[in-house]
Coordinates of C-alpha atoms in Angstrom, one line a residue:
X1 CA -0.1 -0.1 0.2
X2 CA 0.9 3.1 -0.8
X3 CA 2.5 5.8 1.8
X4 CA 3.6 9.1 2.3
X5 CA 3.6 11.6 5.1
X6 CA 2.1 15.3 3.3
X7 CA 2.6 18.5 5.0
X8 CA 0.2 21.2 4.7
X9 CA 3.1 23.0 2.7
X10 CA 3.6 20.6 0.0
X11 CA 0.0 19.7 -0.3
X12 CA -0.4 22.6 -2.6
X13 CA -3.8 23.1 -0.5
X14 CA -3.2 26.0 1.3
X15 CA -2.1 30.0 1.0
X16 CA 1.1 31.5 1.2
X17 CA -0.3 33.5 4.1
X18 CA -1.2 30.1 6.2
X19 CA 2.3 28.3 5.1
X20 CA 4.2 31.5 5.9
X21 CA 2.2 31.2 9.7
X22 CA 2.9 27.5 9.8
X23 CA 6.6 27.7 9.0
X24 CA 7.0 30.8 11.7
X25 CA 7.9 33.5 8.9
X26 CA 9.0 36.4 10.8
X27 CA 7.1 38.7 9.3
X28 CA 4.0 37.0 10.6
X29 CA 5.5 36.6 14.0
X30 CA 3.7 40.1 15.3
X31 CA 0.5 39.3 14.2
X32 CA 0.2 35.8 16.7
X33 CA 0.6 35.5 20.6
X34 CA 1.6 31.9 20.3
X35 CA 2.9 28.9 18.0
X36 CA 1.1 26.3 19.1
X37 CA 3.3 24.0 20.9
X38 CA 3.1 21.9 24.2
X39 CA 5.1 23.9 25.7
X40 CA 3.4 27.3 25.1
X41 CA -0.1 26.3 26.1
X42 CA 1.4 26.1 29.8
X43 CA 2.2 29.6 29.0
X44 CA -1.5 30.5 27.6
X45 CA -2.8 28.6 31.1
X46 CA -1.7 30.8 32.8
X47 CA -1.9 33.8 31.4
X48 CA -6.0 33.3 30.8
X49 CA -6.1 31.6 34.1
X50 CA -5.1 35.8 35.7
X51 CA -7.6 37.5 33.2
X52 CA -10.9 35.0 33.4
X53 CA -12.9 35.3 36.3
X54 CA -14.9 33.3 38.7
X55 CA -18.3 34.9 38.2
X56 CA -17.9 34.2 34.3
X57 CA -17.5 31.2 34.6
X58 CA -20.6 30.5 36.8
X59 CA -22.3 32.2 34.1
X60 CA -21.3 29.9 31.2
X61 CA -21.7 26.7 33.2
X62 CA -25.1 27.8 34.0
X63 CA -26.0 29.2 30.6
X64 CA -24.8 25.3 29.3
X65 CA -26.5 23.5 31.6
X66 CA -29.7 25.1 30.7
X67 CA -29.0 24.2 26.8
X68 CA -28.4 20.5 27.5
X69 CA -31.4 20.4 30.0
X70 CA -33.7 18.9 26.9
X71 CA -31.3 16.6 25.4
X72 CA -29.9 13.1 26.9
X73 CA -25.8 14.1 27.2
X74 CA -23.0 11.9 28.3
X75 CA -21.8 10.9 32.3
X76 CA -18.6 13.0 30.7
X77 CA -20.2 16.5 28.8
X78 CA -22.2 16.7 31.9
X79 CA -18.6 16.7 33.9
X80 CA -17.2 19.4 31.2
X81 CA -19.6 21.7 32.1
X82 CA -19.4 20.7 35.9
X83 CA -15.5 21.1 35.4
X84 CA -15.7 24.7 33.8
X85 CA -16.6 25.9 36.8
X86 CA -13.6 25.4 38.6
X87 CA -10.1 27.0 37.9
X88 CA -8.0 24.8 36.6
X89 CA -10.6 24.2 33.8
X90 CA -9.3 25.7 30.0
X91 CA -11.1 25.3 27.0
X92 CA -10.2 24.5 23.2
X93 CA -13.2 25.3 20.6
X94 CA -13.9 25.2 17.0
X95 CA -16.7 27.1 15.5
X96 CA -18.0 26.0 12.6
X97 CA -22.2 27.0 10.5
X98 CA -24.7 25.2 11.2
X99 CA -24.6 22.9 8.4
X100 CA -27.1 21.0 7.3
X101 CA -26.5 17.5 8.9
X102 CA -23.3 18.0 9.1
X103 CA -22.2 19.8 5.6
X104 CA -18.9 18.9 4.5
X105 CA -16.4 16.3 5.7
X106 CA -14.3 19.5 7.7
X107 CA -17.0 19.8 10.3
X108 CA -15.6 16.4 11.7
X109 CA -12.3 16.8 11.3
X110 CA -12.6 20.2 13.4
X111 CA -14.0 19.0 16.1
X112 CA -12.1 15.5 16.2
X113 CA -9.3 18.2 15.8
X114 CA -10.4 20.0 19.0
X115 CA -11.5 16.8 21.4
X116 CA -7.8 14.8 20.5
X117 CA -6.0 18.2 21.3
X118 CA -7.6 18.2 25.1
X119 CA -6.8 14.5 26.0
X120 CA -3.2 15.6 24.8
X121 CA -3.3 18.3 27.0
X122 CA -4.5 16.6 29.6
X123 CA -2.0 13.7 29.6
X124 CA 1.5 16.7 29.7
X125 CA -0.7 18.5 31.9
X126 CA -2.6 16.6 34.5
X127 CA -3.1 19.2 37.0
X128 CA -5.4 20.9 34.3
X129 CA -8.5 20.1 32.7
X130 CA -9.3 20.9 29.0
X131 CA -12.9 21.2 27.3
X132 CA -13.3 20.8 23.6
X133 CA -15.9 23.2 22.3
X134 CA -17.7 22.8 19.3
X135 CA -19.2 27.0 18.7
X136 CA -22.1 27.2 17.1
X137 CA -22.6 30.0 14.3
X138 CA -26.0 30.4 15.2
X139 CA -26.1 34.2 14.1
X140 CA -25.0 33.5 10.8
X141 CA -27.2 34.4 8.0
X142 CA -25.9 33.2 5.2
X143 CA -29.1 30.1 4.6
X144 CA -27.1 29.9 1.3
X145 CA -24.1 28.3 2.4
X146 CA -25.5 25.5 4.9
X147 CA -29.3 24.7 3.3
X148 CA -27.6 21.5 1.3
X149 CA -25.5 18.8 1.4
X150 CA -24.1 16.2 -1.2
X151 CA -24.4 12.7 -1.7
X152 CA -23.2 10.7 -3.5
X153 CA -22.6 13.1 -6.1
X154 CA -26.5 14.6 -5.6
X155 CA -27.4 17.6 -3.9
X156 CA -29.8 16.8 -0.6
X157 CA -31.1 20.7 -0.8
X158 CA -33.8 22.5 1.9
X159 CA -35.2 25.0 -0.4
X160 CA -36.9 27.8 2.0
X161 CA -36.4 31.7 2.3
X162 CA -34.5 32.9 5.5
X163 CA -33.9 36.0 7.5
X164 CA -32.4 37.1 10.3
X165 CA -30.1 34.6 12.3
X166 CA -30.2 31.1 11.1
X167 CA -29.8 29.2 14.3
X168 CA -33.6 30.3 14.7
X169 CA -34.9 29.0 12.2
X170 CA -37.9 26.9 12.2
X171 CA -37.9 23.7 11.1
X172 CA -40.1 23.9 8.6
X173 CA -39.8 21.7 5.2
X174 CA -37.0 19.6 7.0
X175 CA -39.3 16.7 6.2
X176 CA -39.4 16.8 2.6
X177 CA -35.4 16.9 2.9
X178 CA -35.7 13.6 5.0
X179 CA -37.9 12.0 2.1
X180 CA -35.2 13.1 -0.4
X181 CA -32.1 12.2 1.6
X182 CA -34.3 8.7 2.5
X183 CA -34.2 7.7 -1.0
X184 CA -31.0 8.0 -1.7
X185 CA -29.7 5.8 0.9
X186 CA -31.3 2.6 0.1
X187 CA -32.0 -0.1 3.0
X188 CA -29.9 -1.6 5.7
X189 CA -28.2 -1.1 9.2
X190 CA -26.6 1.6 8.7
X191 CA -29.1 3.4 6.5
X192 CA -31.1 3.5 8.8
X193 CA -29.1 4.7 11.5
X194 CA -28.4 7.7 9.5
X195 CA -32.7 8.2 8.9
X196 CA -32.8 7.8 12.3
X197 CA -30.5 10.5 13.2
X198 CA -31.5 13.1 10.3
X199 CA -35.1 12.8 11.8
X200 CA -34.4 12.7 15.6
X201 CA -32.3 16.0 14.6
X202 CA -34.0 17.7 12.5
X203 CA -38.0 17.0 13.3
X204 CA -38.1 16.9 16.3
X205 CA -36.7 19.9 17.3
X206 CA -38.3 23.3 17.0
X207 CA -35.2 25.6 15.0
X208 CA -31.7 25.3 13.5
X209 CA -29.6 25.7 16.3
X210 CA -31.6 23.4 18.4
X211 CA -31.1 20.2 15.9
X212 CA -27.7 20.5 15.1
X213 CA -26.9 20.7 19.3
X214 CA -29.1 17.7 19.3
X215 CA -27.1 16.0 15.8
X216 CA -24.0 17.1 17.1
X217 CA -24.4 15.3 20.6
X218 CA -25.3 12.3 19.3
X219 CA -22.0 12.4 16.4
X220 CA -19.3 13.3 20.1
X221 CA -20.9 13.4 23.1
X222 CA -18.9 10.4 24.3
X223 CA -15.7 12.0 23.6
X224 CA -17.4 14.9 26.4
X225 CA -17.8 17.1 23.4
X226 CA -19.5 20.7 25.2
X227 CA -21.8 22.8 22.3
X228 CA -22.3 26.2 22.9
X229 CA -25.2 28.6 21.7
X230 CA -23.9 31.7 22.6
X231 CA -26.9 33.7 21.1
X232 CA -27.9 34.1 24.2
X233 CA -29.1 37.3 26.8
X234 CA -27.1 36.3 29.9
X235 CA -23.7 35.6 28.3
X236 CA -24.2 39.0 25.8
X237 CA -24.5 40.5 29.4
X238 CA -20.8 39.4 29.8
X239 CA -19.8 41.1 26.5
X240 CA -21.6 44.8 26.7
X241 CA -18.9 47.0 27.6
X242 CA -16.8 45.6 24.6
X243 CA -20.1 45.9 22.7
X244 CA -20.4 49.6 23.8
X245 CA -16.7 50.2 23.2
X246 CA -17.3 49.3 19.8
X247 CA -20.6 51.5 19.4
X248 CA -18.8 54.8 20.6
X249 CA -15.0 54.5 19.5
X250 CA -14.7 52.2 16.8
X251 CA -11.8 50.6 18.1
X252 CA -11.8 47.4 16.0
X253 CA -11.7 49.2 12.9
X254 CA -8.4 51.3 13.1
X255 CA -6.9 48.1 14.8
X256 CA -7.4 46.0 12.5
X257 CA -6.8 48.4 9.7
X258 CA -3.6 49.0 11.1
X259 CA -2.7 45.1 11.1
X260 CA -4.2 44.5 7.5
X261 CA -1.2 47.0 6.2
X262 CA 1.5 44.0 7.7
X263 CA -0.3 41.9 5.5
X264 CA -0.2 43.6 2.4
X265 CA 1.9 41.0 0.6
X266 CA -1.0 38.5 0.7
X267 CA -4.9 38.1 0.0
X268 CA -6.9 39.9 2.6
X269 CA -9.7 38.2 4.4
X270 CA -11.7 40.3 5.7
X271 CA -12.1 43.8 5.8
X272 CA -13.7 46.0 8.8
X273 CA -16.6 48.3 8.6
X274 CA -16.6 51.6 11.4
X275 CA -19.3 49.3 13.5
X276 CA -18.7 45.6 13.0
X277 CA -22.2 44.7 15.0
X278 CA -25.3 43.5 13.9
X279 CA -29.1 44.6 15.4
X280 CA -30.9 40.9 15.3
X281 CA -34.4 39.8 15.9
X282 CA -36.1 36.1 15.1
X283 CA -35.9 37.9 11.6
X284 CA -33.8 40.2 11.8
X285 CA -29.9 40.5 11.1
X286 CA -28.5 44.2 9.9
X287 CA -25.8 45.9 10.1
X288 CA -25.6 49.2 12.9
X289 CA -24.9 52.6 11.4
X290 CA -23.5 55.6 13.0
X291 CA -24.4 58.9 10.2
X292 CA -24.1 62.5 11.8
X293 CA -24.4 61.6 15.4
X294 CA -27.7 59.0 14.9
X295 CA -27.5 55.2 14.6
X296 CA -29.9 53.4 12.5
X297 CA -30.6 49.6 11.4
X298 CA -29.0 49.5 8.0
X299 CA -32.6 48.5 5.7
X300 CA -35.0 49.3 8.4
X301 CA -36.5 53.2 9.9
X302 CA -35.3 51.6 13.1
X303 CA -32.7 54.7 14.6
X304 CA -31.2 55.4 17.5
X305 CA -30.1 58.5 19.4
X306 CA -26.9 57.3 21.5
X307 CA -28.3 57.2 24.8
X308 CA -31.1 55.3 23.0
X309 CA -28.8 53.1 21.7
X310 CA -26.6 52.2 25.3
X311 CA -30.3 51.8 27.2
X312 CA -31.5 49.5 24.3
X313 CA -27.6 47.5 24.9
X314 CA -28.3 47.7 28.6
X315 CA -31.7 46.5 28.5
X316 CA -31.6 43.5 25.5
X317 CA -28.0 43.0 24.4
X318 CA -29.7 39.8 23.1
X319 CA -30.5 41.9 20.0
X320 CA -26.5 43.0 20.0
X321 CA -24.7 40.1 17.0
X322 CA -21.0 40.7 16.5
X323 CA -19.7 40.1 13.1
X324 CA -16.9 38.2 11.7
X325 CA -14.5 41.3 13.4
X326 CA -15.7 41.2 16.4
X327 CA -17.3 37.5 16.8
X328 CA -13.5 36.5 17.8
X329 CA -13.6 38.1 21.0
X330 CA -16.5 37.5 21.9
X331 CA -15.4 34.2 21.9
X332 CA -12.2 34.5 24.0
X333 CA -13.8 36.9 26.7
X334 CA -16.6 34.4 27.7
X335 CA -14.6 31.4 27.5
X336 CA -11.5 30.1 29.6
X337 CA -10.4 29.1 25.8
X338 CA -6.9 29.1 25.0
X339 CA -7.2 27.7 21.2
X340 CA -9.1 27.9 18.5
X341 CA -8.9 25.5 15.9
X342 CA -10.0 26.7 12.3
X343 CA -9.3 26.0 8.7
X344 CA -7.3 28.3 6.8
X345 CA -9.7 31.1 6.0
X346 CA -10.6 31.0 9.1
X347 CA -6.8 31.7 10.9
X348 CA -6.6 34.5 7.8
X349 CA -9.1 36.8 9.5
X350 CA -7.8 35.8 13.1
X351 CA -4.3 36.9 12.1
X352 CA -5.8 40.6 11.1
X353 CA -6.9 40.8 15.1
X354 CA -4.5 40.4 17.2
X355 CA -3.9 44.3 17.6
X356 CA -7.2 44.7 18.6
X357 CA -7.4 42.2 21.1
X358 CA -4.7 44.0 23.0
X359 CA -6.5 47.0 22.8
X360 CA -9.1 45.2 24.8
X361 CA -7.3 43.3 26.7
X362 CA -8.0 40.4 26.3
X363 CA -5.7 36.8 25.5
X364 CA -5.2 36.3 22.4
X365 CA -6.0 32.6 21.6
X366 CA -3.0 30.2 19.9
X367 CA -4.0 29.7 16.5
X368 CA -4.3 26.3 15.2
X369 CA -4.8 24.9 12.1
X370 CA -7.3 22.2 11.7
X371 CA -6.8 18.5 10.5
X372 CA -6.9 17.9 7.0
X373 CA -8.2 14.6 5.9
X374 CA -7.8 12.4 2.9
X375 CA -9.9 9.9 3.4
X376 CA -10.2 6.4 1.3
X377 CA -10.8 2.8 0.5
X378 CA -8.6 -0.2 1.3
X379 CA -9.8 -0.9 -2.6
X380 CA -9.0 2.9 -4.0
X381 CA -5.6 1.6 -1.9
X382 CA -4.7 -0.9 -3.9
X383 CA -5.7 0.7 -7.3
X384 CA -3.1 3.0 -6.4
X385 CA -0.6 0.5 -5.4
X386 CA -1.4 -1.3 -9.4
X387 CA -1.1 2.0 -11.0
X388 CA 2.4 2.9 -9.1
X389 CA 0.9 6.2 -7.5
X390 CA 2.0 7.7 -4.1
X391 CA -0.2 9.4 -2.5
X392 CA 2.0 13.2 -2.9
X393 CA 1.5 11.8 -6.8
X394 CA -2.5 12.1 -6.3
X395 CA -2.1 15.9 -4.4
X396 CA -0.3 16.9 -7.6
X397 CA -2.0 19.3 -9.7
X398 CA -4.0 16.7 -12.5
X399 CA -2.2 18.2 -16.0
X400 CA 1.3 17.8 -13.7
X401 CA 1.3 14.2 -12.6
X402 CA 0.0 12.9 -15.9
X403 CA 2.8 14.9 -17.7
X404 CA 5.1 13.3 -15.1
X405 CA 3.6 9.3 -15.8
X406 CA 4.2 10.0 -18.9
X407 CA 7.5 10.9 -18.5
X408 CA 7.5 7.3 -16.9
X409 CA 5.9 5.1 -19.4
X410 CA 8.3 6.1 -22.2
X411 CA 10.8 4.2 -23.2
X412 CA 12.5 7.7 -24.3
X413 CA 13.7 10.9 -23.2
X414 CA 10.5 13.4 -24.1
X415 CA 12.4 16.8 -22.7
X416 CA 14.4 18.6 -25.3
X417 CA 16.4 20.1 -23.4
X418 CA 19.8 18.4 -24.7
X419 CA 18.6 19.4 -28.0
X420 CA 17.6 23.4 -27.3
X421 CA 20.6 23.7 -25.4
X422 CA 23.4 22.2 -29.0
X423 CA 20.9 24.4 -30.9
X424 CA 21.7 27.7 -28.2
X425 CA 25.3 26.8 -28.5
X426 CA 25.1 26.8 -32.1
X427 CA 24.0 30.1 -32.1
X428 CA 26.3 31.5 -30.0
X429 CA 28.6 30.8 -32.3
X430 CA 26.5 32.5 -35.5
X431 CA 26.1 35.5 -33.1
X432 CA 29.7 35.6 -32.3
X433 CA 30.3 36.3 -36.7
X434 CA 27.9 38.0 -36.4
X435 CA 29.0 41.0 -34.2
X436 CA 32.0 40.8 -36.7
X437 CA 29.5 42.0 -40.2
X438 CA 26.2 43.8 -41.4
X439 CA 23.7 44.5 -38.3
X440 CA 21.3 42.8 -40.2
X441 CA 22.9 39.3 -40.3
X442 CA 22.5 40.0 -36.1
X443 CA 19.0 40.3 -37.0
X444 CA 18.8 37.1 -39.1
X445 CA 20.6 35.5 -36.5
X446 CA 18.2 36.1 -34.0
X447 CA 15.0 35.4 -35.8
X448 CA 16.3 32.5 -36.7
X449 CA 16.9 31.3 -33.3
X450 CA 14.4 31.8 -31.6
X451 CA 11.8 30.2 -35.0
X452 CA 14.0 27.0 -34.7
X453 CA 13.4 27.2 -30.6
X454 CA 9.5 27.6 -31.0
X455 CA 9.7 24.4 -33.6
X456 CA 11.8 22.1 -30.7
X457 CA 9.2 23.5 -28.3
X458 CA 6.1 22.3 -30.7
X459 CA 7.6 19.1 -31.2
X460 CA 7.9 18.3 -27.8
X461 CA 4.6 19.2 -27.0
X462 CA 3.4 16.7 -30.2
X463 CA 5.6 13.7 -28.4
X464 CA 4.2 14.7 -25.6
X465 CA 0.2 14.2 -26.6
X466 CA 1.6 11.2 -28.7
X467 CA 2.5 9.1 -26.3
X468 CA -0.5 10.1 -24.1
X469 CA -2.3 8.8 -27.0
X470 CA -0.1 5.5 -26.6
X471 CA -0.4 5.8 -22.4
X472 CA -4.0 6.2 -22.7
X473 CA -5.8 3.0 -20.8
X474 CA -2.9 3.8 -17.9
X475 CA -3.6 7.3 -18.1
X476 CA -7.1 7.1 -17.6
X477 CA -7.1 4.5 -14.7
X478 CA -5.1 7.2 -12.9
X479 CA -7.6 9.9 -14.4
X480 CA -10.5 7.8 -12.8
X481 CA -8.8 7.2 -9.1
X482 CA -7.9 11.1 -8.7
X483 CA -11.0 12.1 -9.7
X484 CA -12.4 10.1 -7.1
X485 CA -10.0 11.3 -4.3
X486 CA -11.0 15.1 -5.4
X487 CA -14.0 15.5 -6.5
X488 CA -14.6 18.2 -8.5
X489 CA -10.7 18.6 -8.6
X490 CA -10.7 20.0 -4.9
X491 CA -10.7 18.8 -1.7
X492 CA -12.9 15.7 -0.5
X493 CA -13.5 17.0 2.7
X494 CA -14.7 20.5 1.3
X495 CA -17.7 18.6 -0.8
X496 CA -18.2 15.0 1.0
X497 CA -20.5 14.2 3.2
X498 CA -19.9 12.3 6.1
X499 CA -23.2 9.8 5.5
X500 CA -21.2 8.4 2.5
X501 CA -18.5 6.6 4.1
X502 CA -20.6 5.9 7.4
X503 CA -23.3 4.3 5.1
X504 CA -20.0 1.6 4.0
X505 CA -17.6 2.1 6.9
X506 CA -20.6 2.7 10.3
X507 CA -18.4 3.7 13.2
X508 CA -15.0 2.7 11.7
X509 CA -14.8 6.2 10.3
X510 CA -14.9 8.2 13.6
X511 CA -12.6 5.9 15.5
X512 CA -10.6 6.3 12.8
X513 CA -10.3 9.5 12.5
X514 CA -9.8 9.8 16.4
X515 CA -6.9 7.2 16.0
X516 CA -4.8 9.0 13.5
X517 CA -5.4 12.9 13.6
X518 CA -2.7 14.2 15.5
X519 CA -3.7 18.3 15.7
X520 CA 0.0 19.6 16.5
X521 CA 1.7 17.3 13.8
X522 CA 1.5 19.6 10.2
X523 CA 0.2 16.7 8.3
X524 CA -2.3 15.9 6.3
X525 CA -3.8 12.5 7.1
X526 CA -4.6 9.9 4.7
X527 CA -6.8 7.8 6.4
X528 CA -7.9 4.4 4.4
X529 CA -10.6 2.6 5.8

């Protein structure tokens, strides 16, 4: 069976910014607090311990106990919630949208990363407790990003309209989605388990937040995962001072703008607004805008004076929702958190925020790139063996891979480098002669050289095409297996839903992930089921 160690940096699927972060490039060091190493977690927890209060711990634990009151909870999750009241307990957090039926595979990888990191930290620092947390993005409004999942090359979609925070959305229409999903699943115990899970999650709860909590708890509850919905008045009340600062002084825009200047050589992930807050109700999520001393809620007729808006904040903090710039600060204020685990895009915008955290006097968390995984079946691994392909090969862009394999298959050299070098030497001699005669001859030599080199390049391309035709069967098999592993020539984890693999492998999928994913190692995991 082919086997390779694929680093994130060599996989070809991460941006220069993330590669430079993983390589601890000097230019990025001012943008993060501590790099994710076991040793640095001790310093991080000592700092966080100093600035996270018992009062916040109590409110957090009370809120979580209330949110879990209506679902069956594992003993370990209950213990983890209780432990959050203690000064020696910390969280490692990942966040994700409320994607229908978990959405793409990397939903699982994020949470497994958090759970495995919490276990590793407990082994290293046994006097402390570490709780894996899944932060549900209940206040998002991008319904079109979450209202479907892909199953066996078909899109299972929830066709309805949405306004306001998605977590408050009712589950109308999901019975029809279950019907469509059931037809694709077929028969068998694993198919029945998936149907029952969908039904229990979505048809027996009143809103998308409760449904997603139930779903994640069913999959990960035995591992002690704690799931939080921060769209509550009690937690928002803890954040009032920071919301007030944003409304009155717009600190985030200034600080993030300073940081983005340091990132000018990279693609900036997000740009701050003047006020990075939304005003929300069940069917409303609109930006708060300050103009001529009056605060307005965008696309509505609601207006507030400064005094009126501050009174609204004190009376109804739940109506103030942080956007992508403010949400990380909210998370770190209300949780005793050490580390945020996210994908490359998420870490990119976190790297814009350190100076804002410093201005807010909130500890900036360790940033950890989540585990990435390529899942393959035993049969696929055997196919790679027969084709003499390594895992590194299948990560190569398809055209480059096919060209490389044609070179290997051919009985002769397809590269005309030697011929080009001989040609250039000949023309160098002619050029030397040309310097001793009329200038028009120099031009003729240069034109002929360009013509001859172009002719060799064209012959080279024609020879490659001819060899591809000669080895068409092998190249087709290579193309097919790569397309299976990289659907639409993209990462499998960004498109495929876990149900495809559960249908064939049931609990073995999670068992393998928990066994093989090592969050602090910078490796793209290849997991053979």
